[in-house]
CSV table of C-alpha atoms in Angstrom, one decimal:
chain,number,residue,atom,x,y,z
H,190,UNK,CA,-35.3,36.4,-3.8
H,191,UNK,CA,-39.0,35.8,-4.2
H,192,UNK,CA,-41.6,35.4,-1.7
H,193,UNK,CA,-42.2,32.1,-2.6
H,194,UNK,CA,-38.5,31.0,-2.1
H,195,UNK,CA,-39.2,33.0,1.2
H,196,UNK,CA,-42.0,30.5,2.2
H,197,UNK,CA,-40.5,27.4,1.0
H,198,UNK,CA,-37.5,27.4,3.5
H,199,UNK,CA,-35.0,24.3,2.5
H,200,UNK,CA,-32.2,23.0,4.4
H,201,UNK,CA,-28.9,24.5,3.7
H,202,UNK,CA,-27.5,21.2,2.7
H,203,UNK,CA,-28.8,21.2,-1.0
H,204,UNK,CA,-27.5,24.2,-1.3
H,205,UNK,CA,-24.2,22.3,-0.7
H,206,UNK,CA,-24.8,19.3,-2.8
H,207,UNK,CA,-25.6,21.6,-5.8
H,208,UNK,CA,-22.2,24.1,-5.4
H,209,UNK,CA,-20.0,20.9,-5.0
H,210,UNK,CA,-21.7,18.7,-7.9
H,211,UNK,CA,-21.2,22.2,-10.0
H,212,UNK,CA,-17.5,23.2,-9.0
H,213,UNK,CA,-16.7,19.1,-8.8
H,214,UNK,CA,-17.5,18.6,-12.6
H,215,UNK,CA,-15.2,21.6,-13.3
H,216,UNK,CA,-12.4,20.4,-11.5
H,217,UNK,CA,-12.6,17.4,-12.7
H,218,UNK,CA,-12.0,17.9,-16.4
H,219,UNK,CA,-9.3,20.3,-15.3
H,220,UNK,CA,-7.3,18.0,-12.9
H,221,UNK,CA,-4.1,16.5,-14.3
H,222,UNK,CA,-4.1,18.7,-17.5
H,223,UNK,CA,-1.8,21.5,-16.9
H,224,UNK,CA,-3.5,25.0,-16.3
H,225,UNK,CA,-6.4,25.6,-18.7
H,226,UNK,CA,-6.4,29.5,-18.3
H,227,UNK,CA,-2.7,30.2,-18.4
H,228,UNK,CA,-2.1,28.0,-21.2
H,229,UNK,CA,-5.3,29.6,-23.0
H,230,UNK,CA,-3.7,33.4,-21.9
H,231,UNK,CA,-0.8,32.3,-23.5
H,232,UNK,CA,-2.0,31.3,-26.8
H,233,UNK,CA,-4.3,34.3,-26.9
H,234,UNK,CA,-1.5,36.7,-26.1
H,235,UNK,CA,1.1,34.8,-28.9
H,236,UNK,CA,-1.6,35.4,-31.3
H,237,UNK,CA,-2.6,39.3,-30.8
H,238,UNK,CA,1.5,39.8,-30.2
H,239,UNK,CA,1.7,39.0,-33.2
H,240,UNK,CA,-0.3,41.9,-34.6
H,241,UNK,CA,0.1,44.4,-31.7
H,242,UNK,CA,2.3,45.2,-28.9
H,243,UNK,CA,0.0,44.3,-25.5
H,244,UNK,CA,1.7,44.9,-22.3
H,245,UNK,CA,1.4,42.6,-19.6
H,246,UNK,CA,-0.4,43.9,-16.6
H,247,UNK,CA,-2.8,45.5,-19.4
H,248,UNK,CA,-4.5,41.9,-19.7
H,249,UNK,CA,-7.2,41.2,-17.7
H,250,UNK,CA,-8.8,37.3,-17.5
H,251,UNK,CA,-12.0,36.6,-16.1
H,252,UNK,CA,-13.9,32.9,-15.1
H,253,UNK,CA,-17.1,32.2,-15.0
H,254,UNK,CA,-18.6,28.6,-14.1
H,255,UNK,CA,-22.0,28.0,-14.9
H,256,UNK,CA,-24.0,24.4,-15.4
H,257,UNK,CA,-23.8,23.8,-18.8
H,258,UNK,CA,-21.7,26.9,-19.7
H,259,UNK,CA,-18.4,28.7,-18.6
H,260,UNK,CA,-17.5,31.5,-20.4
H,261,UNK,CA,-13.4,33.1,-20.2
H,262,UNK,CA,-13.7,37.1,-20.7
H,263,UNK,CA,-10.1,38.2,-21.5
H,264,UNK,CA,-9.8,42.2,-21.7
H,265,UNK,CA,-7.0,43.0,-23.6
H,266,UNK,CA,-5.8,47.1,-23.4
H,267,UNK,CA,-4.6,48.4,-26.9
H,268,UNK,CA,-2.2,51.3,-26.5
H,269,UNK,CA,-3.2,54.2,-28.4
H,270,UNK,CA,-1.0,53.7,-31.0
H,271,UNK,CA,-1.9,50.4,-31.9
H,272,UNK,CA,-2.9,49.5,-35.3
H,273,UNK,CA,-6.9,48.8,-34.6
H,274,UNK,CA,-7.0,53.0,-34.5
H,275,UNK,CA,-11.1,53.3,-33.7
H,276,UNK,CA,-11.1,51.3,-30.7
H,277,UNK,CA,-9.2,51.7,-27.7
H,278,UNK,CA,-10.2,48.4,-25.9
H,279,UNK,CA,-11.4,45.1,-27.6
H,280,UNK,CA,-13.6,42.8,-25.5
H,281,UNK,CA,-13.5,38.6,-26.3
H,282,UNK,CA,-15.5,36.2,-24.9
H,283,UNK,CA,-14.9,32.6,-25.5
H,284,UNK,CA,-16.9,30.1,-24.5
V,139,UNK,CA,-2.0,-12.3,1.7
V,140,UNK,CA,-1.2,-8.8,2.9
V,141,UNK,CA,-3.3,-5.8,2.4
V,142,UNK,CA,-2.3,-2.6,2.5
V,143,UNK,CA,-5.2,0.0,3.7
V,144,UNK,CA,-4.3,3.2,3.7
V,145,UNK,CA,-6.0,6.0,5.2
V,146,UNK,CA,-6.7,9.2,3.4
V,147,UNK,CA,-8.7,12.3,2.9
V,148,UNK,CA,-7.1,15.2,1.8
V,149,UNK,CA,-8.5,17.7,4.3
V,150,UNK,CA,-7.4,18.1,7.9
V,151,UNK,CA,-9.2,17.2,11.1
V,152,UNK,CA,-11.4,14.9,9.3
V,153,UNK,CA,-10.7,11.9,11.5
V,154,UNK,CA,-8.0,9.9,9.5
V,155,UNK,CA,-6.0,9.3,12.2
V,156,UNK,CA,-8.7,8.3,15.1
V,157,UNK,CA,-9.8,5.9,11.8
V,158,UNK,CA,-6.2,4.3,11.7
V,159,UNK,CA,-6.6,3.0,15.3
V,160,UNK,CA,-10.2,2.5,15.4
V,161,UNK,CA,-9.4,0.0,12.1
V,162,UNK,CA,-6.4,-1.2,13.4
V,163,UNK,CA,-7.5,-2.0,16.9
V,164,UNK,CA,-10.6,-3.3,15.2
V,165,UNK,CA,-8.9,-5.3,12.9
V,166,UNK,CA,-6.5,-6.8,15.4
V,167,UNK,CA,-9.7,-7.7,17.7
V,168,UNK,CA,-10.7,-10.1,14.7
V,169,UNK,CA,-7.9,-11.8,14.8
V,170,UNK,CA,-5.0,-10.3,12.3
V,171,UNK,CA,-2.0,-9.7,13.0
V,172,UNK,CA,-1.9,-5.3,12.1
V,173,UNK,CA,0.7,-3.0,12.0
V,174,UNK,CA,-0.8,1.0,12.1
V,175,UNK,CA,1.8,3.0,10.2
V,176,UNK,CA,1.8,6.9,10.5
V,177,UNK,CA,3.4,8.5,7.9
V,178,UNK,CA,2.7,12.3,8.6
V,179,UNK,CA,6.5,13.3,9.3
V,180,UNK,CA,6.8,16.1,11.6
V,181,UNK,CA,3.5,16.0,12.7
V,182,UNK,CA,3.0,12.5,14.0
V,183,UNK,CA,-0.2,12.1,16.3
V,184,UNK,CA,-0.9,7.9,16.0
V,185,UNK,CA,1.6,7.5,18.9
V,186,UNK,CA,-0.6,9.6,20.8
V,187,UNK,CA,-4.1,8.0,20.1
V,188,UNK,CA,-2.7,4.7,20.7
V,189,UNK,CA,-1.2,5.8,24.2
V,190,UNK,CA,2.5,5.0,22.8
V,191,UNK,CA,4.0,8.5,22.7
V,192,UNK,CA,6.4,7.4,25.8
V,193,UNK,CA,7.8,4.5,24.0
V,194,UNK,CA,8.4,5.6,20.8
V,195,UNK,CA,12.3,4.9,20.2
V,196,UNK,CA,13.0,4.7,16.5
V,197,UNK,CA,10.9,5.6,13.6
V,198,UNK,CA,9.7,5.3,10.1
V,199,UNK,CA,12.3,7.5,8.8
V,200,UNK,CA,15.1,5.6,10.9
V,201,UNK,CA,14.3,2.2,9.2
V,202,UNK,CA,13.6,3.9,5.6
V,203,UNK,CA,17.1,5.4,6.3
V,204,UNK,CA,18.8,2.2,7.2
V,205,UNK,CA,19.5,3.9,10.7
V,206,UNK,CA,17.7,0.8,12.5
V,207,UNK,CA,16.1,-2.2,11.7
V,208,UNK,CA,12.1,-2.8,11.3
V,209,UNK,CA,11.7,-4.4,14.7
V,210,UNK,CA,13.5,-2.2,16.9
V,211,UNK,CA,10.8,0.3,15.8
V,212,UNK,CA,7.6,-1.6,15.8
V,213,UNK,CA,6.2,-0.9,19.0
V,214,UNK,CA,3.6,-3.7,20.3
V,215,UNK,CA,0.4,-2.5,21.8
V,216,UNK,CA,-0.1,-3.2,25.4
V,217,UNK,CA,-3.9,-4.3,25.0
V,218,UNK,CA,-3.2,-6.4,22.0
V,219,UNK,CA,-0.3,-8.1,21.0
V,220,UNK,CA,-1.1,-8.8,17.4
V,221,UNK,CA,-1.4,-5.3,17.3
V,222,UNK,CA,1.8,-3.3,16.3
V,223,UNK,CA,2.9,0.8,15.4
V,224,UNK,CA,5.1,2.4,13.5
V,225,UNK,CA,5.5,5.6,14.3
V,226,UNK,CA,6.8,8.3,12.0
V,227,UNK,CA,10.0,11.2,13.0
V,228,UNK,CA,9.1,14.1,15.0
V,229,UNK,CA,11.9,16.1,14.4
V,230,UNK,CA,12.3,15.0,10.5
V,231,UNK,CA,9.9,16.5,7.4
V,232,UNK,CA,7.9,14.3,4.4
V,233,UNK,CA,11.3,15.4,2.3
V,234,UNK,CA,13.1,12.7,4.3
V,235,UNK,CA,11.2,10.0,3.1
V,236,UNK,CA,12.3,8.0,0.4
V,237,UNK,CA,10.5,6.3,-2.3
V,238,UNK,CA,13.3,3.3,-2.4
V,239,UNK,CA,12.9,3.3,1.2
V,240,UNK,CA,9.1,3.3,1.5
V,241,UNK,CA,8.9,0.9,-0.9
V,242,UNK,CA,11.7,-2.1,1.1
V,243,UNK,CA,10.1,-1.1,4.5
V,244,UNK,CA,6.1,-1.9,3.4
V,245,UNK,CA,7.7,-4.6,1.5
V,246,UNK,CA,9.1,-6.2,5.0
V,247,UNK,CA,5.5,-4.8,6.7
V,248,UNK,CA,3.9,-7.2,4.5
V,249,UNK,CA,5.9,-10.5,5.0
V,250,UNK,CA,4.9,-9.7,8.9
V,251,UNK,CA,1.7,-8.6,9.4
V,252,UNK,CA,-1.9,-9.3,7.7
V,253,UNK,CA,-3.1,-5.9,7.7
V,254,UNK,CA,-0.5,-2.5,7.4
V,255,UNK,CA,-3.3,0.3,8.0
V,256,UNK,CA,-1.0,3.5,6.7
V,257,UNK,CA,-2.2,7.0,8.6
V,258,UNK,CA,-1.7,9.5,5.7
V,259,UNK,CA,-0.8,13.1,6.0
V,260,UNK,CA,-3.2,16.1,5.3
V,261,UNK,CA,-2.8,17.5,1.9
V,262,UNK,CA,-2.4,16.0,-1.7
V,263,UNK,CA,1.8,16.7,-1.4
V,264,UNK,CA,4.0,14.5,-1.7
V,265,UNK,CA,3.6,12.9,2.1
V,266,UNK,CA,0.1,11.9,1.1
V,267,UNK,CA,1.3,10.6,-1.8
V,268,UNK,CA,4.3,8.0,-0.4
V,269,UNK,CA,1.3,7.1,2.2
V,270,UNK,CA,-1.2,5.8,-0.7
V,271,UNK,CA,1.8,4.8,-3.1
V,272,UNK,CA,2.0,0.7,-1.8
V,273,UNK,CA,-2.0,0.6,-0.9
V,274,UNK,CA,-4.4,-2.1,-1.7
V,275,UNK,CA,-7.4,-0.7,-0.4
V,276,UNK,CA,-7.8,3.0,0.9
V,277,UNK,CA,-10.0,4.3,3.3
V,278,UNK,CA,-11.6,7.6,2.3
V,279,UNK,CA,-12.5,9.7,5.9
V,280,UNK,CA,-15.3,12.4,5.0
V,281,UNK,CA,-17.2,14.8,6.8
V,282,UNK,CA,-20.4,15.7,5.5
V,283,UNK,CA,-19.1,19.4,4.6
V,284,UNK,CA,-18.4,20.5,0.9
V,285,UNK,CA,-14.3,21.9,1.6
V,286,UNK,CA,-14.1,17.5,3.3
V,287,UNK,CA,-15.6,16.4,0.0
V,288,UNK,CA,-14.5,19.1,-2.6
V,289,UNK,CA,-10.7,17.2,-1.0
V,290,UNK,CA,-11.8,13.8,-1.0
V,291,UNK,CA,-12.7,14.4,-4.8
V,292,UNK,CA,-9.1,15.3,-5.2
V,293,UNK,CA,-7.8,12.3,-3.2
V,294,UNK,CA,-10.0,9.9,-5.0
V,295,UNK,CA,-8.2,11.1,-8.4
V,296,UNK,CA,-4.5,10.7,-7.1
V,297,UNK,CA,-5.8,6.9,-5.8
V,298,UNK,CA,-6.4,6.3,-9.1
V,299,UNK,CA,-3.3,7.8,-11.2
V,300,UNK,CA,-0.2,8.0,-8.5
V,301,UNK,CA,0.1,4.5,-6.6
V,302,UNK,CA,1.6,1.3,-7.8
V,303,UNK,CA,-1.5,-0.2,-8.4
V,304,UNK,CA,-2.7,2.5,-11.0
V,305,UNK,CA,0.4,2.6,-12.3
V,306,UNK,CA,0.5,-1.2,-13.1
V,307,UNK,CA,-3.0,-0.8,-14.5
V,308,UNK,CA,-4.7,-2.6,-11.6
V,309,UNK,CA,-7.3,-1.3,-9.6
V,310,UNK,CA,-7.2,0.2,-6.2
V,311,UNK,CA,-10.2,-0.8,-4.0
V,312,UNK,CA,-11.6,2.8,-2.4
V,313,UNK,CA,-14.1,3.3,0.2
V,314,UNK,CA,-16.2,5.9,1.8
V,315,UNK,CA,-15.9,6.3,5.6
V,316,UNK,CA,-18.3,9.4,7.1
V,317,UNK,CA,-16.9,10.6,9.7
V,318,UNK,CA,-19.0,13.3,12.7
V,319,UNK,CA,-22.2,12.8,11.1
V,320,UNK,CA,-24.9,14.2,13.0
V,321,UNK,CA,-28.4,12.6,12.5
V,322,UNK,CA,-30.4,15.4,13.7
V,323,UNK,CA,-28.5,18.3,11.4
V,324,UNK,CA,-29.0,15.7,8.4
V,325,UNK,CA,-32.9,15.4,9.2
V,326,UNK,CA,-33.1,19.4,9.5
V,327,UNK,CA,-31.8,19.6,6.0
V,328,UNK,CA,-28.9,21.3,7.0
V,329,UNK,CA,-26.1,19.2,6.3
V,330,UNK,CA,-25.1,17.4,3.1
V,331,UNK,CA,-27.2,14.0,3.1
V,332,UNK,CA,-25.4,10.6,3.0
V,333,UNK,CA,-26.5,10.0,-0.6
V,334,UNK,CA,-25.5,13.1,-1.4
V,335,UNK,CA,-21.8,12.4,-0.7
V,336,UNK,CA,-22.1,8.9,-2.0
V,337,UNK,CA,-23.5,10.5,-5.5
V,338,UNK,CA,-20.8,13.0,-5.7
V,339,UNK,CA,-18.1,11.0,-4.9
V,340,UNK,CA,-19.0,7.7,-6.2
V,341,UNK,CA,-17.0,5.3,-4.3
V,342,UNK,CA,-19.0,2.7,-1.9
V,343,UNK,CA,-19.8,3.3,1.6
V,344,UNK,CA,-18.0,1.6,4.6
V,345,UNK,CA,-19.2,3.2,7.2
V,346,UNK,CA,-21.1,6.3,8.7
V,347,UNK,CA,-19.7,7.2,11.9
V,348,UNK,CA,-21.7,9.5,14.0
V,349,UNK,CA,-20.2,12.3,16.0
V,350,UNK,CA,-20.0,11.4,19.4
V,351,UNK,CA,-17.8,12.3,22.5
V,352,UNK,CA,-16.2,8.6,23.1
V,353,UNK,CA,-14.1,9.8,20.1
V,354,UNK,CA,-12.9,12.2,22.3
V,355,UNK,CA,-12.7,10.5,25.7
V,356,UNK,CA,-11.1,7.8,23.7
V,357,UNK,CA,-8.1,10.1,22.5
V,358,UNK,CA,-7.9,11.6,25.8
V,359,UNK,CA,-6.9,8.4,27.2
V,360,UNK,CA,-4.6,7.5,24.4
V,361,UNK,CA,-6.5,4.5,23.7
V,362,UNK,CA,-8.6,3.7,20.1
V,363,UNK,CA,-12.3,4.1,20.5
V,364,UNK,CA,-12.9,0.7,19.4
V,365,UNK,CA,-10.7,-0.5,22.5
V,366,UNK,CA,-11.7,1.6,25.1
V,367,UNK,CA,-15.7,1.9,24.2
V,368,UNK,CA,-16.3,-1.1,21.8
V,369,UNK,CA,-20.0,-1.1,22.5
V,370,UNK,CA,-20.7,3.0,22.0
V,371,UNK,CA,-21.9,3.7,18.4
V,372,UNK,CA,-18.6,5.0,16.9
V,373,UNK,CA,-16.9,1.8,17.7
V,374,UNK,CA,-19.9,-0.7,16.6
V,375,UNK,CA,-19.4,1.6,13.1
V,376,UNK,CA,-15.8,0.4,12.9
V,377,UNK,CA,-15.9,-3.0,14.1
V,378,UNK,CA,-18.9,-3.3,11.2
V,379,UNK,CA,-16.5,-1.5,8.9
V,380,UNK,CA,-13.8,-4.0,9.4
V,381,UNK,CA,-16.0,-6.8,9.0
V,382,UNK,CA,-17.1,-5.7,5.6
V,383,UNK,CA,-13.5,-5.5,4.8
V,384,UNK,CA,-13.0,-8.4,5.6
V,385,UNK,CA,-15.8,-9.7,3.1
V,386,UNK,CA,-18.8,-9.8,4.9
V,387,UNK,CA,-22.3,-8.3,4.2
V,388,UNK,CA,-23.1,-6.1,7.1
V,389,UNK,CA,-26.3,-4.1,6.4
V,390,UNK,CA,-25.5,-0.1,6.9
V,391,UNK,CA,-27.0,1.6,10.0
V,392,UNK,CA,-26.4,4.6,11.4
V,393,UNK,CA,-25.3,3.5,15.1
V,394,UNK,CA,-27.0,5.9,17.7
V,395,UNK,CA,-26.3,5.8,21.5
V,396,UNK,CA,-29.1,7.5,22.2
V,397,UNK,CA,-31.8,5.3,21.0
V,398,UNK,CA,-31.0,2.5,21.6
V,399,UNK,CA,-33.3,0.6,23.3
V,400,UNK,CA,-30.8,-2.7,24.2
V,401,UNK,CA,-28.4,0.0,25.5
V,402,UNK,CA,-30.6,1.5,27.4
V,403,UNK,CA,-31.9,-1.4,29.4
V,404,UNK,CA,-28.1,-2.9,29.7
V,405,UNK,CA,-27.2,0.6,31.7
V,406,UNK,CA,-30.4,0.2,33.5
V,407,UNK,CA,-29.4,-3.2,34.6
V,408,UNK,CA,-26.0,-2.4,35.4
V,409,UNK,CA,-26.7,1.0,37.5
């Protein structure tokens, strides 16, 4: 936070308008389609399954909204054995 | 014609059901002939703003059962006789309603009454749903706080995709009622401005109702605010509400009892 923001108190209340306007336009597109990220997990997993054996609970999804952006990290484990040898862990991000 | 209303929100402890008899009563002061309808099962609380919790004999579910007929359950208030409740089970849940049965009772509601004002359930769940499934017109209760509007959002989505009206392709009429707004918190900056929920949720205003302790001294009593206070500045917000849902252009105003200069001098008078 900058001194300037320090000086130039505002009401808490746009700080409300702007979260809601930026979560509202999220859920808005996602609302009667059926879940976005497990149908996305899902297709992601088919295709890498079909290559390599993943395990499960090795799978970490992440979500992040922004304004004009949200970007899905998914952080798939290898096991050792796997057939992409030189890299134990491959990182994704789709936007 | 009858019109359904019902009233909605989503979240909890917005004010739906001290809307339902504030409307109702409201209404019924104009001169139509209402029936207030509470259709959270289990947890019925109309009975209890309208100061009929000690004659409630049968209920909603009893007539959507075929257990008893329509008018052995209407309940007629004591103030107003055009005015009339249905009150919902309180020993029954929302999975005892039935859609066949919902559907032949606010079919009968509607060769009786003018106005059937339907309280609706917290939540978007099925209960909610049945409540807004036979509406005309709903009646969106807000408070000026993001989780109240992040749910209205919600709401304002199943209005438009799960009742008979969407269904059938036909519109349903929404509107915006803002419920415990406080003038002084809005002028600080700290709380979300009216346009600010207007813009987000974009559905017209009805009213603004400011937060004021005849809401309470009103449920106390077991009486709606626009019946036991229909001068204090919650009421004059409903009574304007009804009027512009009943098609007249009433300019929008933020009712205030404290500066009011015409109240003040009336009290004067009086004391």
């Amino acid at each position: 936070m900058s001194v300037l923001t320090f000086l130039k108190p505002r009401g808490s209340g746009s700080v409300a308008r702007e979260r809601l306007q930026l979560i509202l336009a999220h859920e808005r597109v996602e609302n009667g389609r059926p879940d976005l990220i497990i149908t996305l997990r899902e297709e992601i997993l088919n295709v890498i399954a079909k290559h390599v054996t993943v395990e499960r609970d090795k799978v970490q999804i992440k979500l992040e909204r922004g304004e004009g952006v949200s970007t899905l990290g998914v952080d798939i484990e290898f096991p050792v054995d796997a057939v992409l040898k030189p890299k134990a862990k491959a990182k994704r991000a789709i936007a | 014609m009858a019109k359904v209303l019902c009233v909605t929100s989503g979240k909890g402890g917005v004010g739906k059901t001290t809307t339902t008899a504030a409307l109702g009563a409201a209404l019924a002061q104009a001169g139509e002939k209402v029936c207030v309808v509470d259709f959270d099962v289990g947890l019925r609380n109309l009975d209890l703003i309208m100061g009929a919790e000690r004659r409630v004999v049968y209920d909603l579910i009893n007539v959507t059962n075929g257990d008893a007929k329509l008018p052995q359950a209407l309940i007629r208030d004591k103030r107003l006789e055009n005015l009339s409740l249905l009150p919902a089970s309180q020993t029954r849940d929302k999975d005892a309603l039935t859609d066949e049965g919902v559907e032949r009772v606010m079919g009968e509601l509607r060769e009786r009454f003018d106005w059937i004002v339907c309280d609706s359930p917290a939540g978007i769940e099925r209960g909610a749903q049945l409540a807004m499934r036979h509406a005309d017109v709903a009646v969106v209760v807000t408070n000026p706080e993001v989780s109240s509007v992040r749910d209205s959002d919600r709401i304002i989505g199943l209005l438009d995709s799960k009742t008979v009206r969407a269904e059938r392709g036909d519109t349903i009429e929404k509107h915006l009622i803002l419920t415990r707004f406080d003038p002084a918190r809005a002028d600080r900056g700290d709380m979300l401005k009216v346009d600010d929920v207007l813009e987000i949720l974009s559905i017209p205003l009805l009213a603004i109702i400011p937060e004021s302790l005849e809401v309470l001294r009103a449920s106390n009593v077991g009486c709606p605010v626009t019946l036991n206070n229909p001068l204090c500045a919650p009421s004059r917000a409903y009574i304007d509400a009804v009027r512009r849902l009943k098609g007249e252009t009433v300019p929008m105003a933020i009712p205030s009892d404290r500066k009011s200069l015409i109240n003040k001098l009336f009290t004067r008078r009086a004391a």
